[in-house]
Structures are given as structure tokens and as C-alpha cells.
Amino acid sequence: MFASIRSLRPCVVPRMLPRMLPRMYSTATQSAAQATTAVSPLSSLKINSNGNQHLYAIFKLHNMPYLVTKGDLIYLNYKLKNAEIGDELVLNDVTTLGSPSYTYTEPNGIDSSLYSLKANVVEITREPKYQVTRTKQRQRRVKTFQVENFQTVLRINELKIN
Amino acid sequence: MPIKAIPKISLARNGVGAFVAPCHRITVQYCNWGGSSTGLRQVLSSGQLDHIARQKKYTFFEVVKKSGHPSLTFHYNNDTTQVVDIANLDSEKIVEKLEEYSQRSGNKLIKFNHKVMSNNDSVRGIWSPLHMPKGHRHKI
Amino acid sequence: MLRSVIRAAPRVNVLRAAICRPQILTTVRTYQVATAKTVLKTSYDSVEDYSSYKHNLFTHRLPESSAEQSAPLVALHSRLNLPSTFALSTLSQCLNLLFKDDGLANNFGLNTLGKTMLSYYVTEYLLIHYPRLPMSVHNAAVDSLMGTSALYEIGKSWGITVDTTSKLDKFLGEENEFLKYGKLRYISDAEKEKVKETGVEELVDGVTEHSREAEAYASAVRAIIGGLYTHSGEDTAKKFIEDHILSRKIPLDQMFQFSKPSAELVRLCDKLGFDQPISIRLMAETGRASSHPQYLTGVFVGTEKLGEAIGSSLNESKTRAVINALLAYYLYSPINAQGDKIKVPSETNYKFEGIIGIGDVAI
């Protein structure tokens, strides 16, 4: 409902127009001046994210994508091997980093030196118990079993562009 | 006069800055006579509980002798208590239960059908039909 | 307080419209002479010689060996990841609010110290990162981070429990005598012995059981911060505050209550020196005849858009747009040239790189 609350600068061009969407992949050749100043490749993204406040990342865990911002909780319906509560996980398979006007995607994973994404294992609990019944047609035997899967809760500790 | 402030309390995000282990106290209740406490008595006498307590330095372990079935009571930081009945259980099973419940937070069990729970606004904003350029808007 | 007024010499009672006496509403002036608390056994050479004031109440600190025997205390120490320099006896002192029961030092000094630390770091954080917040909202934000209710919640989330068992119950239950040193002690022995009727709550001057508990927890949290400063230095205390208090999310955009947003925005733009006037324009709509119409309104200064919003009526969308423009201004958080959040004065090699707000707008 509300427009995004950002700085007093003029609102960015509506994102829905693909033509006018600023692209990260430049077709122009890199000038000599640019090469010597050694600007971080994600500087536009960083500045647009208002000091890493408005930044999201799409990372993959067991090849499943999760879109997160800082402080989010991730609910996994399994136990992570060798993880106990309080452990910090360094998530290094990030596919996309995004800010209000820019996104940077690398399908094979962004170079991990460009960003920092960490999660804390907050809780290892279970999902509520429920009953599952399995049976076949024209067979009276009904197999019933209880299901109570484990649930790991991760909290995104830190998400920033280096 | 121009702006009034609405008082609100900030939202806790355990794990963002510092992580505080949610289970602060475990009460181990055993009975000296009953057979249902055999497993628990074994855990206590063999020093297994001592070993676990040494590892979990952030939890206060309390051993109580009371007649009846044995139980483990887990006290969590959100003021909730979970009582686990361990009558007639093996010492291994008891240790398993101890480990499992001490890693919980005391919150009600939920099956979260989505992936991420967030209290941040969306970064890129929510799509609205009125922001589509004139030529691309939906025509009835 | 009502009790002390009764005890004194020729004074006229102030009968407030207290809950115990709803009918009598006479207000009579009272003249009170400041007296030192007799409990603290203050002695002085003369009333005006303030440097000679001395509390003669005997207090001692818990020996470290006794503190180490308190399991909940050691657990709390470990749960908060306090450094080893933070003595367990100090932690026990942080949890003690009583000053006459067993002669142990209480947390008053540490509470004051921690409160000062907290005030500084929280205010610094808010002023530097949100320089344009109106004063009332800034104060509310400070409260939301370090007010009594917030610190009460924080204290509870750390697993601090209250010592509610009386001496007799402890004796009969054969409770370990060191257990209480790890619990929050603010209820005096006499109060613990009192029989509590369920459903009946004693109110003294509007102070409820809950508010006393909240105050106790808040003072324990502040005292722990004060103790951390004492034992481990300011850097550790700052890191602790950042980790536990500043890591919390302040719902700033829900804390504004505007009364005349349009007038305020006009005044603000005046103050900022915009040469062109504000114009509120309808940008898009679903159509006046549509069921549940939506109007998208934008607030413009010349060709620059300050804010926009969708509403279900023209007036609603106009108001929302104006509010969005105001929020976009007030919630601005400056960043430096590299795109990082700006530094705060307490960091090393500090150089001012933020902005200074122009102050509140009066309408």
C-alpha cells in the first residue's frame, strides 16, 4: 500500500519498465580511469541499499533458494548435521543480491569475498505431531503412523556487501 | 504538537547481535523407590548428567527427589515450562530427550509453511497495478 | 509518599484521589522538608556540608567462593557470555535490590552507572543514524530500546528469575542457601512472609506488583551493563550494548502520529528552502466508478516527487502520500561515500561524516 520510504531524493524510476531498469551488465567498455580507481564492483548496489539496510540476498541451502534480509528467521524441516544452537553458519552460496533499484545475479554463486551472509542456529525443535494414514484400495488394513519432524530455526545474523 | 510519538517496545532478535540460550533451567525429578525411575537413576549415578551439565554451562540443573514417576522440567526464557515424562525410559532415551528439549525455545510448536519469517518491509516494494506504465496497464 | 507525610511533625496531609479513598478529593498544600533515609544511617557534620554525608549502613560484597557455588548465577554468567574478568560476586550484586535484609551490597550504584552508559550509547546511535527524527519520536525510540518495559523484556529473555520463596520455605524445602544469589532479589523477607490472597492486589501510590517487578528487572539489566563497564572497560560494555540492545528492531515507521501532515509538510519545505510550492497530484487511478477504487497520489515539489501513496479515496491517498513524504524525510539514515553506515563518535578515528538535522518543524 505505502510507497517505499527512502531518502528525500526523487523517487527512482518505476521498476516495472524493463527498458529503464538500470542494468548491472554494462555493454560499454571499461575506461582506463575506472580501472585505476578500483571501485568495488557492487558499489552501486551498496549505495542503493542505504548502508546495507535495504538489502536482500537469495542464497541456496541444499540447492533450495531462500530470499532473506537481515534479522529474518528461516524454518527448515530437518536437522542440520553437526549444528547446535548458538552456532554461526557462513552462507556462501548466494545467487542474488538485491537493493531497491538494483539486483546482481550470478547463477553459479557470487564470489564470497563481495558479501557477508551469516546465520545463527537459534532453535532445534520439532513440528507439531500429526497422523498419517496409508492404505490401498479394496484392502482393509490401514497403516497409521505419527509424524513429528525436526525443525531448525536459523536467524540471519549479518547481511552486508563488503 | 505537530507530531506525537506512539510508544512501542523494540522487537527482540535473538541471534542478530548476541545469542542467549533459551533454556535456563532444567529440573530433573527422580524417585528412589519406583522402577520407572531406573533409567534416570542410572543417568544420575553414572555421572552422565554431570557430564551433560558441565557441557551445558548456560543451564541451571536441579535434581529433585520426589516419589512418583520421574520427569524432566525445562524452563525457558519466555516464561514457559515443558514437562517431559520419562517413566520407564532407558538412560540413552533420557539423555536424548534432555538434549532435544534443551535446544528448544519454549515457543509453541508450529509448522511454518513458508520458508522465511521476516518483520522487515520488502526491499523492492510490493507490485501495484497503478505503477504500471500507461501502455502496459490492465484494460477491462 | 503518603506514609512519610503521616509520620512528620505539623504538616498537612495531601489526600490524593487515591484508589483507597475515592470520595475525598480535597487537595491541601504540603510543605516537606527533605530528610535522608534513616535506613541508610546517614551521618553528616552539618546539613549543608554535603561532602561529609556518609552512609553508615554496613554492606559487604559476597565472597567469590560463595558466588561460585550458586548454580543459577554461574549459568547466567555463561548464558550472557560475560568475560571472565566480570566477577560472579558482582553479578550477584547486580541481581540484588535489597539494602537492609542481609547487608549485601545492592545494585544501586551499578544501576546508575549502567543507565548512564546505556543512555549515552543508545542516544548516540539514534542521533547519528536518524538525525532528522522529531524530538518526541526520538525520545520514544530511546524508550523503546532502553525504557523500563524494554529492559524488563530483555531481563526476562536472559532467564533471570525472581526469588519469591520466604526464609521459612527455604528452610523447610532444604533449599541450597546459595541459590538465591543467582536470582533477582527485590522482595524483602517481610513481604515474602505476607499471605497473598489470590485476586487481591495491594496498591500503594499506583505502584503495582507488576511495575515493581519490571523496575527490578530493568535495574538488573542496567546493573549488569554497569558491572561490565567496571570489570571489563568501556569497549566491552559498548559491544555488549550493541549486541543486546541496539540489535533490536525499532518499529520507527509505526511510531509517528501526525495531526496536520499537510501543514507540517508545507512548513518543512519552507524550512528546507524549496523555491517551488508543494503540489499534490493524482498520478493514477482505477477509475471513479470502479468498485473499491484506488487512487495513487504523489506529492511533488516542481518535478521532484517527495512521496506517493495509494488510498481508497482521494483524501485518503493524499493524506497517506503526505505522510509518506514526511516519513521519508524523518527516517533518513545517512551513509558515507563508500556506502557503509556512518561511524559514531565513540568509534576510533572518528571524523564527522553524517548530517546535522535542521530541527523540528512547528505548525
mmCIF file with all atom_site columns, N, CA and C in Angstrom, chain A residues 10-38:
data_model
loop_
_atom_site.group_PDB
_atom_site.id
_atom_site.type_symbol
_atom_site.label_atom_id
_atom_site.label_alt_id
_atom_site.label_comp_id
_atom_site.label_asym_id
_atom_site.label_entity_id
_atom_site.label_seq_id
_atom_site.pdbx_PDB_ins_code
_atom_site.Cartn_x
_atom_site.Cartn_y
_atom_site.Cartn_z
_atom_site.occupancy
_atom_site.B_iso_or_equiv
_atom_site.pdbx_formal_charge
_atom_site.auth_seq_id
_atom_site.auth_comp_id
_atom_site.auth_asym_id
_atom_site.auth_atom_id
_atom_site.pdbx_PDB_model_num
ATOM 1  N N  . PRO A 1 10 ? 14.613 12.295 -5.363  1.00 0.00 ? 10 PRO A N  1
ATOM 2  C CA . PRO A 1 10 ? 13.466 11.924 -6.210  1.00 0.00 ? 10 PRO A CA 1
ATOM 3  C C  . PRO A 1 10 ? 13.321 10.412 -6.277  1.00 0.00 ? 10 PRO A C  1
ATOM 4  N N  . CYS A 1 11 ? 12.070 9.979  -6.225  1.00 0.00 ? 11 CYS A N  1
ATOM 5  C CA . CYS A 1 11 ? 11.792 8.548  -6.282  1.00 0.00 ? 11 CYS A CA 1
ATOM 6  C C  . CYS A 1 11 ? 12.387 7.973  -7.546  1.00 0.00 ? 11 CYS A C  1
ATOM 7  N N  . VAL A 1 12 ? 12.893 6.787  -7.436  1.00 0.00 ? 12 VAL A N  1
ATOM 8  C CA . VAL A 1 12 ? 13.532 6.153  -8.592  1.00 0.00 ? 12 VAL A CA 1
ATOM 9  C C  . VAL A 1 12 ? 12.475 5.838  -9.636  1.00 0.00 ? 12 VAL A C  1
ATOM 10 N N  . VAL A 1 13 ? 12.919 5.746  -10.845 1.00 0.00 ? 13 VAL A N  1
ATOM 11 C CA . VAL A 1 13 ? 12.044 5.410  -11.971 1.00 0.00 ? 13 VAL A CA 1
ATOM 12 C C  . VAL A 1 13 ? 11.307 4.116  -11.650 1.00 0.00 ? 13 VAL A C  1
ATOM 13 N N  . PRO A 1 14 ? 9.996  4.051  -11.970 1.00 0.00 ? 14 PRO A N  1
ATOM 14 C CA . PRO A 1 14 ? 9.244  2.820  -11.655 1.00 0.00 ? 14 PRO A CA 1
ATOM 15 C C  . PRO A 1 14 ? 9.927  1.583  -12.185 1.00 0.00 ? 14 PRO A C  1
ATOM 16 N N  . ARG A 1 15 ? 9.984  0.566  -11.301 1.00 0.00 ? 15 ARG A N  1
ATOM 17 C CA . ARG A 1 15 ? 10.781 -0.611 -11.624 1.00 0.00 ? 15 ARG A CA 1
ATOM 18 C C  . ARG A 1 15 ? 10.157 -1.465 -12.703 1.00 0.00 ? 15 ARG A C  1
ATOM 19 N N  . MET A 1 16 ? 8.883  -1.254 -12.987 1.00 0.00 ? 16 MET A N  1
ATOM 20 C CA . MET A 1 16 ? 8.192  -2.178 -13.883 1.00 0.00 ? 16 MET A CA 1
ATOM 21 C C  . MET A 1 16 ? 8.604  -1.997 -15.335 1.00 0.00 ? 16 MET A C  1
ATOM 22 N N  . LEU A 1 17 ? 9.229  -0.850 -15.657 1.00 0.00 ? 17 LEU A N  1
ATOM 23 C CA . LEU A 1 17 ? 9.620  -0.626 -17.048 1.00 0.00 ? 17 LEU A CA 1
ATOM 24 C C  . LEU A 1 17 ? 10.972 -1.274 -17.284 1.00 0.00 ? 17 LEU A C  1
ATOM 25 N N  . PRO A 1 18 ? 11.003 -2.413 -17.948 1.00 0.00 ? 18 PRO A N  1
ATOM 26 C CA . PRO A 1 18 ? 12.286 -3.120 -18.106 1.00 0.00 ? 18 PRO A CA 1
ATOM 27 C C  . PRO A 1 18 ? 13.294 -2.297 -18.891 1.00 0.00 ? 18 PRO A C  1
ATOM 28 N N  . ARG A 1 19 ? 12.811 -1.481 -19.806 1.00 0.00 ? 19 ARG A N  1
ATOM 29 C CA . ARG A 1 19 ? 13.726 -0.671 -20.607 1.00 0.00 ? 19 ARG A CA 1
ATOM 30 C C  . ARG A 1 19 ? 14.554 0.254  -19.733 1.00 0.00 ? 19 ARG A C  1
ATOM 31 N N  . MET A 1 20 ? 13.873 0.840  -18.727 1.00 0.00 ? 20 MET A N  1
ATOM 32 C CA . MET A 1 20 ? 14.554 1.877  -17.955 1.00 0.00 ? 20 MET A CA 1
ATOM 33 C C  . MET A 1 20 ? 15.234 1.316  -16.707 1.00 0.00 ? 20 MET A C  1
ATOM 34 N N  . LEU A 1 21 ? 15.155 0.007  -16.506 1.00 0.00 ? 21 LEU A N  1
ATOM 35 C CA . LEU A 1 21 ? 15.764 -0.582 -15.300 1.00 0.00 ? 21 LEU A CA 1
ATOM 36 C C  . LEU A 1 21 ? 17.276 -0.516 -15.422 1.00 0.00 ? 21 LEU A C  1
ATOM 37 N N  . PRO A 1 22 ? 17.944 0.112  -14.480 1.00 0.00 ? 22 PRO A N  1
ATOM 38 C CA . PRO A 1 22 ? 19.413 0.200  -14.599 1.00 0.00 ? 22 PRO A CA 1
ATOM 39 C C  . PRO A 1 22 ? 20.018 -1.186 -14.559 1.00 0.00 ? 22 PRO A C  1
ATOM 40 N N  . ARG A 1 23 ? 20.844 -1.485 -15.496 1.00 0.00 ? 23 ARG A N  1
ATOM 41 C CA . ARG A 1 23 ? 21.411 -2.823 -15.583 1.00 0.00 ? 23 ARG A CA 1
ATOM 42 C C  . ARG A 1 23 ? 22.816 -2.840 -15.024 1.00 0.00 ? 23 ARG A C  1
ATOM 43 N N  . MET A 1 24 ? 23.144 -3.941 -14.411 1.00 0.00 ? 24 MET A N  1
ATOM 44 C CA . MET A 1 24 ? 24.470 -4.099 -13.838 1.00 0.00 ? 24 MET A CA 1
ATOM 45 C C  . MET A 1 24 ? 25.456 -4.534 -14.904 1.00 0.00 ? 24 MET A C  1
ATOM 46 N N  . TYR A 1 25 ? 24.954 -5.145 -15.964 1.00 0.00 ? 25 TYR A N  1
ATOM 47 C CA . TYR A 1 25 ? 25.865 -5.620 -17.002 1.00 0.00 ? 25 TYR A CA 1
ATOM 48 C C  . TYR A 1 25 ? 25.995 -4.509 -18.037 1.00 0.00 ? 25 TYR A C  1
ATOM 49 N N  . SER A 1 26 ? 27.130 -3.905 -18.065 1.00 0.00 ? 26 SER A N  1
ATOM 50 C CA . SER A 1 26 ? 27.311 -2.776 -18.980 1.00 0.00 ? 26 SER A CA 1
ATOM 51 C C  . SER A 1 26 ? 27.851 -3.285 -20.298 1.00 0.00 ? 26 SER A C  1
ATOM 52 N N  . THR A 1 27 ? 27.286 -2.759 -21.390 1.00 0.00 ? 27 THR A N  1
ATOM 53 C CA . THR A 1 27 ? 27.800 -3.158 -22.695 1.00 0.00 ? 27 THR A CA 1
ATOM 54 C C  . THR A 1 27 ? 28.959 -2.261 -23.114 1.00 0.00 ? 27 THR A C  1
ATOM 55 N N  . ALA A 1 28 ? 29.120 -1.115 -22.422 1.00 0.00 ? 28 ALA A N  1
ATOM 56 C CA . ALA A 1 28 ? 30.230 -0.209 -22.760 1.00 0.00 ? 28 ALA A CA 1
ATOM 57 C C  . ALA A 1 28 ? 31.537 -0.807 -22.270 1.00 0.00 ? 28 ALA A C  1
ATOM 58 N N  . THR A 1 29 ? 32.616 -0.448 -22.901 1.00 0.00 ? 29 THR A N  1
ATOM 59 C CA . THR A 1 29 ? 33.927 -0.965 -22.483 1.00 0.00 ? 29 THR A CA 1
ATOM 60 C C  . THR A 1 29 ? 34.390 -0.175 -21.276 1.00 0.00 ? 29 THR A C  1
ATOM 61 N N  . GLN A 1 30 ? 35.087 -0.822 -20.410 1.00 0.00 ? 30 GLN A N  1
ATOM 62 C CA . GLN A 1 30 ? 35.560 -0.176 -19.180 1.00 0.00 ? 30 GLN A CA 1
ATOM 63 C C  . GLN A 1 30 ? 36.684 0.782  -19.529 1.00 0.00 ? 30 GLN A C  1
ATOM 64 N N  . SER A 1 31 ? 36.500 2.059  -19.124 1.00 0.00 ? 31 SER A N  1
ATOM 65 C CA . SER A 1 31 ? 37.530 3.052  -19.452 1.00 0.00 ? 31 SER A CA 1
ATOM 66 C C  . SER A 1 31 ? 38.732 2.871  -18.536 1.00 0.00 ? 31 SER A C  1
ATOM 67 N N  . ALA A 1 32 ? 39.819 3.455  -18.940 1.00 0.00 ? 32 ALA A N  1
ATOM 68 C CA . ALA A 1 32 ? 41.070 3.341  -18.171 1.00 0.00 ? 32 ALA A CA 1
ATOM 69 C C  . ALA A 1 32 ? 40.925 3.976  -16.796 1.00 0.00 ? 32 ALA A C  1
ATOM 70 N N  . ALA A 1 33 ? 40.188 5.109  -16.756 1.00 0.00 ? 33 ALA A N  1
ATOM 71 C CA . ALA A 1 33 ? 40.005 5.821  -15.477 1.00 0.00 ? 33 ALA A CA 1
ATOM 72 C C  . ALA A 1 33 ? 39.312 4.937  -14.458 1.00 0.00 ? 33 ALA A C  1
ATOM 73 N N  . GLN A 1 34 ? 38.291 4.211  -14.906 1.00 0.00 ? 34 GLN A N  1
ATOM 74 C CA . GLN A 1 34 ? 37.543 3.341  -13.995 1.00 0.00 ? 34 GLN A CA 1
ATOM 75 C C  . GLN A 1 34 ? 38.451 2.264  -13.412 1.00 0.00 ? 34 GLN A C  1
ATOM 76 N N  . ALA A 1 35 ? 39.327 1.743  -14.298 1.00 0.00 ? 35 ALA A N  1
ATOM 77 C CA . ALA A 1 35 ? 40.165 0.620  -13.858 1.00 0.00 ? 35 ALA A CA 1
ATOM 78 C C  . ALA A 1 35 ? 41.130 1.056  -12.759 1.00 0.00 ? 35 ALA A C  1
ATOM 79 N N  . THR A 1 36 ? 41.643 2.286  -12.854 1.00 0.00 ? 36 THR A N  1
ATOM 80 C CA . THR A 1 36 ? 42.664 2.710  -11.886 1.00 0.00 ? 36 THR A CA 1
ATOM 81 C C  . THR A 1 36 ? 42.066 3.026  -10.509 1.00 0.00 ? 36 THR A C  1
ATOM 82 N N  . THR A 1 37 ? 40.795 3.500  -10.455 1.00 0.00 ? 37 THR A N  1
ATOM 83 C CA . THR A 1 37 ? 40.236 3.861  -9.141  1.00 0.00 ? 37 THR A CA 1
ATOM 84 C C  . THR A 1 37 ? 39.834 2.626  -8.325  1.00 0.00 ? 37 THR A C  1
ATOM 85 N N  . ALA A 1 38 ? 39.737 1.433  -8.960  1.00 0.00 ? 38 ALA A N  1
ATOM 86 C CA . ALA A 1 38 ? 39.454 0.170  -8.263  1.00 0.00 ? 38 ALA A CA 1
ATOM 87 C C  . ALA A 1 38 ? 38.189 0.251  -7.405  1.00 0.00 ? 38 ALA A C  1
#
